[in-house]
PDB file of C-alpha atoms in Angstrom:
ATOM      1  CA  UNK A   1       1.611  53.299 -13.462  1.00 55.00           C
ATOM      2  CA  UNK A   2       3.059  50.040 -11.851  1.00 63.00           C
ATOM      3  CA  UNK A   3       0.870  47.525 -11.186  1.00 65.00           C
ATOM      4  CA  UNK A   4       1.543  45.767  -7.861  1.00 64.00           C
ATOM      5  CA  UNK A   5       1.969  42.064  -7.988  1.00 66.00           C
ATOM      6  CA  UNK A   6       3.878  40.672  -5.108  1.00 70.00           C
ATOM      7  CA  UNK A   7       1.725  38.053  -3.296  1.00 69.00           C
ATOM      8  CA  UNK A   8       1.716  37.449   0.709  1.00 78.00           C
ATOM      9  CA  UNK A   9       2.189  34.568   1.276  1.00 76.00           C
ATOM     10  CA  UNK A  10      -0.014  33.252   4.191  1.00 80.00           C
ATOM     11  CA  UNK A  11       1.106  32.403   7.861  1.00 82.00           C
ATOM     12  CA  UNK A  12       1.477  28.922   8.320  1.00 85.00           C
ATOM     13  CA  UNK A  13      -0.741  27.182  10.425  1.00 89.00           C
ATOM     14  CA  UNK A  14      -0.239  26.826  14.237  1.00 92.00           C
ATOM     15  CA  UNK A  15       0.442  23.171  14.147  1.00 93.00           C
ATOM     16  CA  UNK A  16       2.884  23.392  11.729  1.00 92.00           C
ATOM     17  CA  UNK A  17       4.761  25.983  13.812  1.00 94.00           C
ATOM     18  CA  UNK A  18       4.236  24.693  16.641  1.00 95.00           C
ATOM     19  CA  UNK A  19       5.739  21.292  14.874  1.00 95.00           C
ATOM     20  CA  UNK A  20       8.537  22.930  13.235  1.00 95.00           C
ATOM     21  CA  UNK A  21       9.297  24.414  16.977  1.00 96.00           C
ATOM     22  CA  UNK A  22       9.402  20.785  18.223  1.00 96.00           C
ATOM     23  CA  UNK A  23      11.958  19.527  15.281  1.00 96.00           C
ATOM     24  CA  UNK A  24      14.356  22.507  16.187  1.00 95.00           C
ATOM     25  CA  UNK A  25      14.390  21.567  19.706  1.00 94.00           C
ATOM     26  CA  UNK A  26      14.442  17.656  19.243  1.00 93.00           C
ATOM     27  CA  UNK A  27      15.918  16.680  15.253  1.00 94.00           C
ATOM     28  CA  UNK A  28      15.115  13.475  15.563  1.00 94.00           C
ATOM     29  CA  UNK A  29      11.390  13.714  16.241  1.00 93.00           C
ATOM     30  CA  UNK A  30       8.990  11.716  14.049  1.00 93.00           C
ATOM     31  CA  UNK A  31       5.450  12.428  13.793  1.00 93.00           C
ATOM     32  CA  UNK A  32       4.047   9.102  15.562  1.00 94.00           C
ATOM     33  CA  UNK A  33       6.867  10.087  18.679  1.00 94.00           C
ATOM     34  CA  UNK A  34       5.704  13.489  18.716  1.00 94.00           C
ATOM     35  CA  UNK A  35       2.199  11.891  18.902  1.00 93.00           C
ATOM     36  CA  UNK A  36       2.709   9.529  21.310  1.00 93.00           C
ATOM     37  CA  UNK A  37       5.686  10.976  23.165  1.00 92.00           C
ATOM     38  CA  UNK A  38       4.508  14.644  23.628  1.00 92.00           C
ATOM     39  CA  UNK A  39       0.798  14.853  22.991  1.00 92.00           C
ATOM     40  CA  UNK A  40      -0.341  11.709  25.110  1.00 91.00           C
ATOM     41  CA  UNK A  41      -2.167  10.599  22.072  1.00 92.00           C
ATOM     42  CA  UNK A  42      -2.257   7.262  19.474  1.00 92.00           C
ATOM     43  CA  UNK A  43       0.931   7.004  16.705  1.00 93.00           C
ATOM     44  CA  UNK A  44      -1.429   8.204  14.096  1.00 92.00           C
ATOM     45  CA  UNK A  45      -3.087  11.218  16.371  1.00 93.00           C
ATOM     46  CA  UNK A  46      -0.719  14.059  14.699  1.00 93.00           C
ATOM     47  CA  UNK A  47      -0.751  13.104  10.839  1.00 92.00           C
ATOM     48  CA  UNK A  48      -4.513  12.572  11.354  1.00 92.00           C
ATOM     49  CA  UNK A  49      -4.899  16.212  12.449  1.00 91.00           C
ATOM     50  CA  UNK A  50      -2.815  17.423   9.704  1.00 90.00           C
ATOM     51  CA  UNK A  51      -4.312  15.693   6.909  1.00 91.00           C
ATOM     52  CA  UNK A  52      -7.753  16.622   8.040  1.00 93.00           C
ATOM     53  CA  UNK A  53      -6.806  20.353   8.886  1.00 90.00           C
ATOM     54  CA  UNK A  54      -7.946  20.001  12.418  1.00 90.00           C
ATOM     55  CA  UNK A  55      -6.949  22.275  15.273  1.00 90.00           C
ATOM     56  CA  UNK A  56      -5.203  20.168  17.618  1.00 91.00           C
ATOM     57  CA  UNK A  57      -7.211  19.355  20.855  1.00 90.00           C
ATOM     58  CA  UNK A  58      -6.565  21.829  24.136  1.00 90.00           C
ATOM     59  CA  UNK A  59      -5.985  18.718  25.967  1.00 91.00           C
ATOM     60  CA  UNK A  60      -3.096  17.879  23.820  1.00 93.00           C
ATOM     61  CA  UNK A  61      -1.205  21.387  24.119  1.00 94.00           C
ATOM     62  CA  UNK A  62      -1.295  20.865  27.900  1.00 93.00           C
ATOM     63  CA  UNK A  63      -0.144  16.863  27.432  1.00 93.00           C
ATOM     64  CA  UNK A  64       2.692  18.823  25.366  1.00 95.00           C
ATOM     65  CA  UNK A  65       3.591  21.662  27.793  1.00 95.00           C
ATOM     66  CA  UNK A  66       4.186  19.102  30.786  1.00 94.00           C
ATOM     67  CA  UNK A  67       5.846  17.253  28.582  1.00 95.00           C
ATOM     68  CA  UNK A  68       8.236  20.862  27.807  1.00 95.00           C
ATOM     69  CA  UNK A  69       8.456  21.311  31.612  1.00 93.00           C
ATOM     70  CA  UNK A  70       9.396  17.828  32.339  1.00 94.00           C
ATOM     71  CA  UNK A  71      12.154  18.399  29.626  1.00 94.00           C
ATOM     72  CA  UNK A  72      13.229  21.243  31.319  1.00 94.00           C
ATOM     73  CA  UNK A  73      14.367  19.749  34.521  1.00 93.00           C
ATOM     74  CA  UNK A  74      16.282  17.479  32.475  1.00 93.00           C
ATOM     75  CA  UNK A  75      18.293  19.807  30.488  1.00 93.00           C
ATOM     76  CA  UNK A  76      18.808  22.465  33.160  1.00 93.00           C
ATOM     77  CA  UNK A  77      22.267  22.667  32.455  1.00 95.00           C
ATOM     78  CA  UNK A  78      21.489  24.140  28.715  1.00 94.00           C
ATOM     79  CA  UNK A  79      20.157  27.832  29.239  1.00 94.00           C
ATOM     80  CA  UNK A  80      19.839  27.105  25.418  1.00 95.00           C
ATOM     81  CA  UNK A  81      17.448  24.308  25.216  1.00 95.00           C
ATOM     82  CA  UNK A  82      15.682  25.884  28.176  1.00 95.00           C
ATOM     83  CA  UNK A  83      15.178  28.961  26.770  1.00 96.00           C
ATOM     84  CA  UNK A  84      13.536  27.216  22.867  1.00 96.00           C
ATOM     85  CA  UNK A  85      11.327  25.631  25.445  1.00 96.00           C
ATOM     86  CA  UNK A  86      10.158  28.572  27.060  1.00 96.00           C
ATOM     87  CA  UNK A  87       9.329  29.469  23.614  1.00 96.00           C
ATOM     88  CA  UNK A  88       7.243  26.472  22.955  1.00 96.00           C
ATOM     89  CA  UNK A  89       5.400  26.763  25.997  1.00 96.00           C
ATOM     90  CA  UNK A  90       4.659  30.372  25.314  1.00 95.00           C
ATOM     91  CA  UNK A  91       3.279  29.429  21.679  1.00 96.00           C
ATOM     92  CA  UNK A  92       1.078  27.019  23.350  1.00 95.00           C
ATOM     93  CA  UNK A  93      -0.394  29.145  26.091  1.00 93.00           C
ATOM     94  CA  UNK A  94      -1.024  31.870  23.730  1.00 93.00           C
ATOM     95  CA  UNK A  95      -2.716  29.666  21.118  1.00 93.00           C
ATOM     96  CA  UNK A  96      -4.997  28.460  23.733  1.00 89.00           C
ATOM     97  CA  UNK A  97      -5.919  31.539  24.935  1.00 86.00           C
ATOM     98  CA  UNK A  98      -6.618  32.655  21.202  1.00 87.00           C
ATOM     99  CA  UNK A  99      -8.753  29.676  21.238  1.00 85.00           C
ATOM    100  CA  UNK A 100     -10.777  30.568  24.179  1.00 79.00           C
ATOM    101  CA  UNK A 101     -10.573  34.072  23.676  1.00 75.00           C
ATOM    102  CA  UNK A 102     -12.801  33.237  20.524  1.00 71.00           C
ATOM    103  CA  UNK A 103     -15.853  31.421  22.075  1.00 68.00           C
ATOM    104  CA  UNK A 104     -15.097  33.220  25.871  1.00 62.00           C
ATOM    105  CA  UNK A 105     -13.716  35.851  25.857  1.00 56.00           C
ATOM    106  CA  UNK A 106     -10.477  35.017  28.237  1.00 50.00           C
ATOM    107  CA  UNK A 107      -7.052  36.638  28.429  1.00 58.00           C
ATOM    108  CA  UNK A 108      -3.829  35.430  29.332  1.00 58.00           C
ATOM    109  CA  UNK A 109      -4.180  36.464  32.453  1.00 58.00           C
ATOM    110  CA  UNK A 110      -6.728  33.775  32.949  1.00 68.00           C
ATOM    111  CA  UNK A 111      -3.799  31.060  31.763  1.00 68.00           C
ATOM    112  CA  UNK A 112      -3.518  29.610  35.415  1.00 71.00           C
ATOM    113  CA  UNK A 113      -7.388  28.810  35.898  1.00 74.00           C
ATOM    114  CA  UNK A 114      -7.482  27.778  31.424  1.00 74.00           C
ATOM    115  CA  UNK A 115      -4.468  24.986  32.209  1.00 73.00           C
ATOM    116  CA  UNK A 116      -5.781  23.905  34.952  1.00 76.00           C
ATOM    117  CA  UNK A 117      -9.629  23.722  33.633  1.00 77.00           C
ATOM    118  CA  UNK A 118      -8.057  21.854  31.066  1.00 76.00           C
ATOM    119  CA  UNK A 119      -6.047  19.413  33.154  1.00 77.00           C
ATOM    120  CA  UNK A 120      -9.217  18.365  35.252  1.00 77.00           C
ATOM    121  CA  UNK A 121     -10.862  17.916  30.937  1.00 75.00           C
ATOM    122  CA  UNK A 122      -7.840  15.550  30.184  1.00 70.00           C
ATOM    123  CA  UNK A 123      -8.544  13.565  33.544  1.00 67.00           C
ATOM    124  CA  UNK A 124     -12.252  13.298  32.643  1.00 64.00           C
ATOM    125  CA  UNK A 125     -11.478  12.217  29.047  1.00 62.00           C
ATOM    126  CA  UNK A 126      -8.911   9.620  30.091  1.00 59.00           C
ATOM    127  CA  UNK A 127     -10.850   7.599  32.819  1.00 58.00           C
ATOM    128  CA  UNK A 128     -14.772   8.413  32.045  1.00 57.00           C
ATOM    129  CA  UNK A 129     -16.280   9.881  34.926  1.00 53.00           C
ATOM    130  CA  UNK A 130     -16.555  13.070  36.603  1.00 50.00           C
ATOM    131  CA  UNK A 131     -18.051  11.821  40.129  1.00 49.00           C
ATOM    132  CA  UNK A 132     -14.894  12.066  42.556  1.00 49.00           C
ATOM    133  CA  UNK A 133     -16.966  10.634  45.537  1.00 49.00           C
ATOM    134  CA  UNK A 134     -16.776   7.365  44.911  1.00 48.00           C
ATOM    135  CA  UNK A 135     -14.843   4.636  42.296  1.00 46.00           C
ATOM    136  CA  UNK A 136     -16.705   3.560  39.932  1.00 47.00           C
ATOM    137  CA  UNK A 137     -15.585  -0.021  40.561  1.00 46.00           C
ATOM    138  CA  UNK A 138     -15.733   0.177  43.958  1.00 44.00           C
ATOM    139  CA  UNK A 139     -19.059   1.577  45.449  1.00 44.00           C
ATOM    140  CA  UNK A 140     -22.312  -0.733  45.627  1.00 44.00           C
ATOM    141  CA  UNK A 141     -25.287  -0.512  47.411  1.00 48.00           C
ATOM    142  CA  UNK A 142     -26.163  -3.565  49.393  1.00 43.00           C
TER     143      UNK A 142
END
């Protein structure tokens, strides 16, 4: 009897796909522009995450997807470019679901209320405060 001795080879990880995806779509990407450029995030954000093995933050995927649909009212003339876009996005709203669908239990039908969730997350993490009443530089009490 014939032993069996082909090997799988593993999926790649998301980020690399989701990288790969990105050089298709734009050949001259770098990894500090792709940082920078479509994740919102410091030159060294992206080889960081790789060389660490990190899943890259929820807050970056959305950075990235407005970036995609920003892109896409640019290049509405190329059905093409549009369409490996669409792709893109769809990789990104079902790895975040995936995500969330780990710790709570969410479904892409929930995508509307996850993006925007994590929209209001990137705002907080950008400028440090969560109280919308008043400016932090601005309110004092006399």
């Amino acid at each position: 009897m014939q032993e069996n001795n082909t090997f799988i080879q593993p999926e790649p990880p998301f980020e690399e796909l989701l990288y790969d995806a990105m050089k298709r779509l734009h050949p001259w990407l770098t990894v500090r522009l792709f940082s920078v450029t479509c994740l919102g995030r410091s030159e060294g954000y992206w080889s960081c995450i790789l060389a660490r093995k990190l899943p890259l933050a929820n807050t970056a995927l959305i950075t990235l997807n407005d970036y995609l649909e920003t892109q896409k009212i640019i290049h509405v003339s190329d059905p093409k470019r549009v369409s490996q876009m669409n792709d893109i996005q769809q990789m990104i709203a079902t790895e975040i679901v995936r995500k969330f669908k780990s710790s709570n239990q969410a479904s892409i039908e929930g995508w509307d209320k996850i993006s925007q969730a994590l929209r209001d997350e990137a705002f907080d993490e950008k400028y440090g405060y969560i109280d919308y009443q008043y400016m932090p530089f601005s309110w004092a009490k006399y």
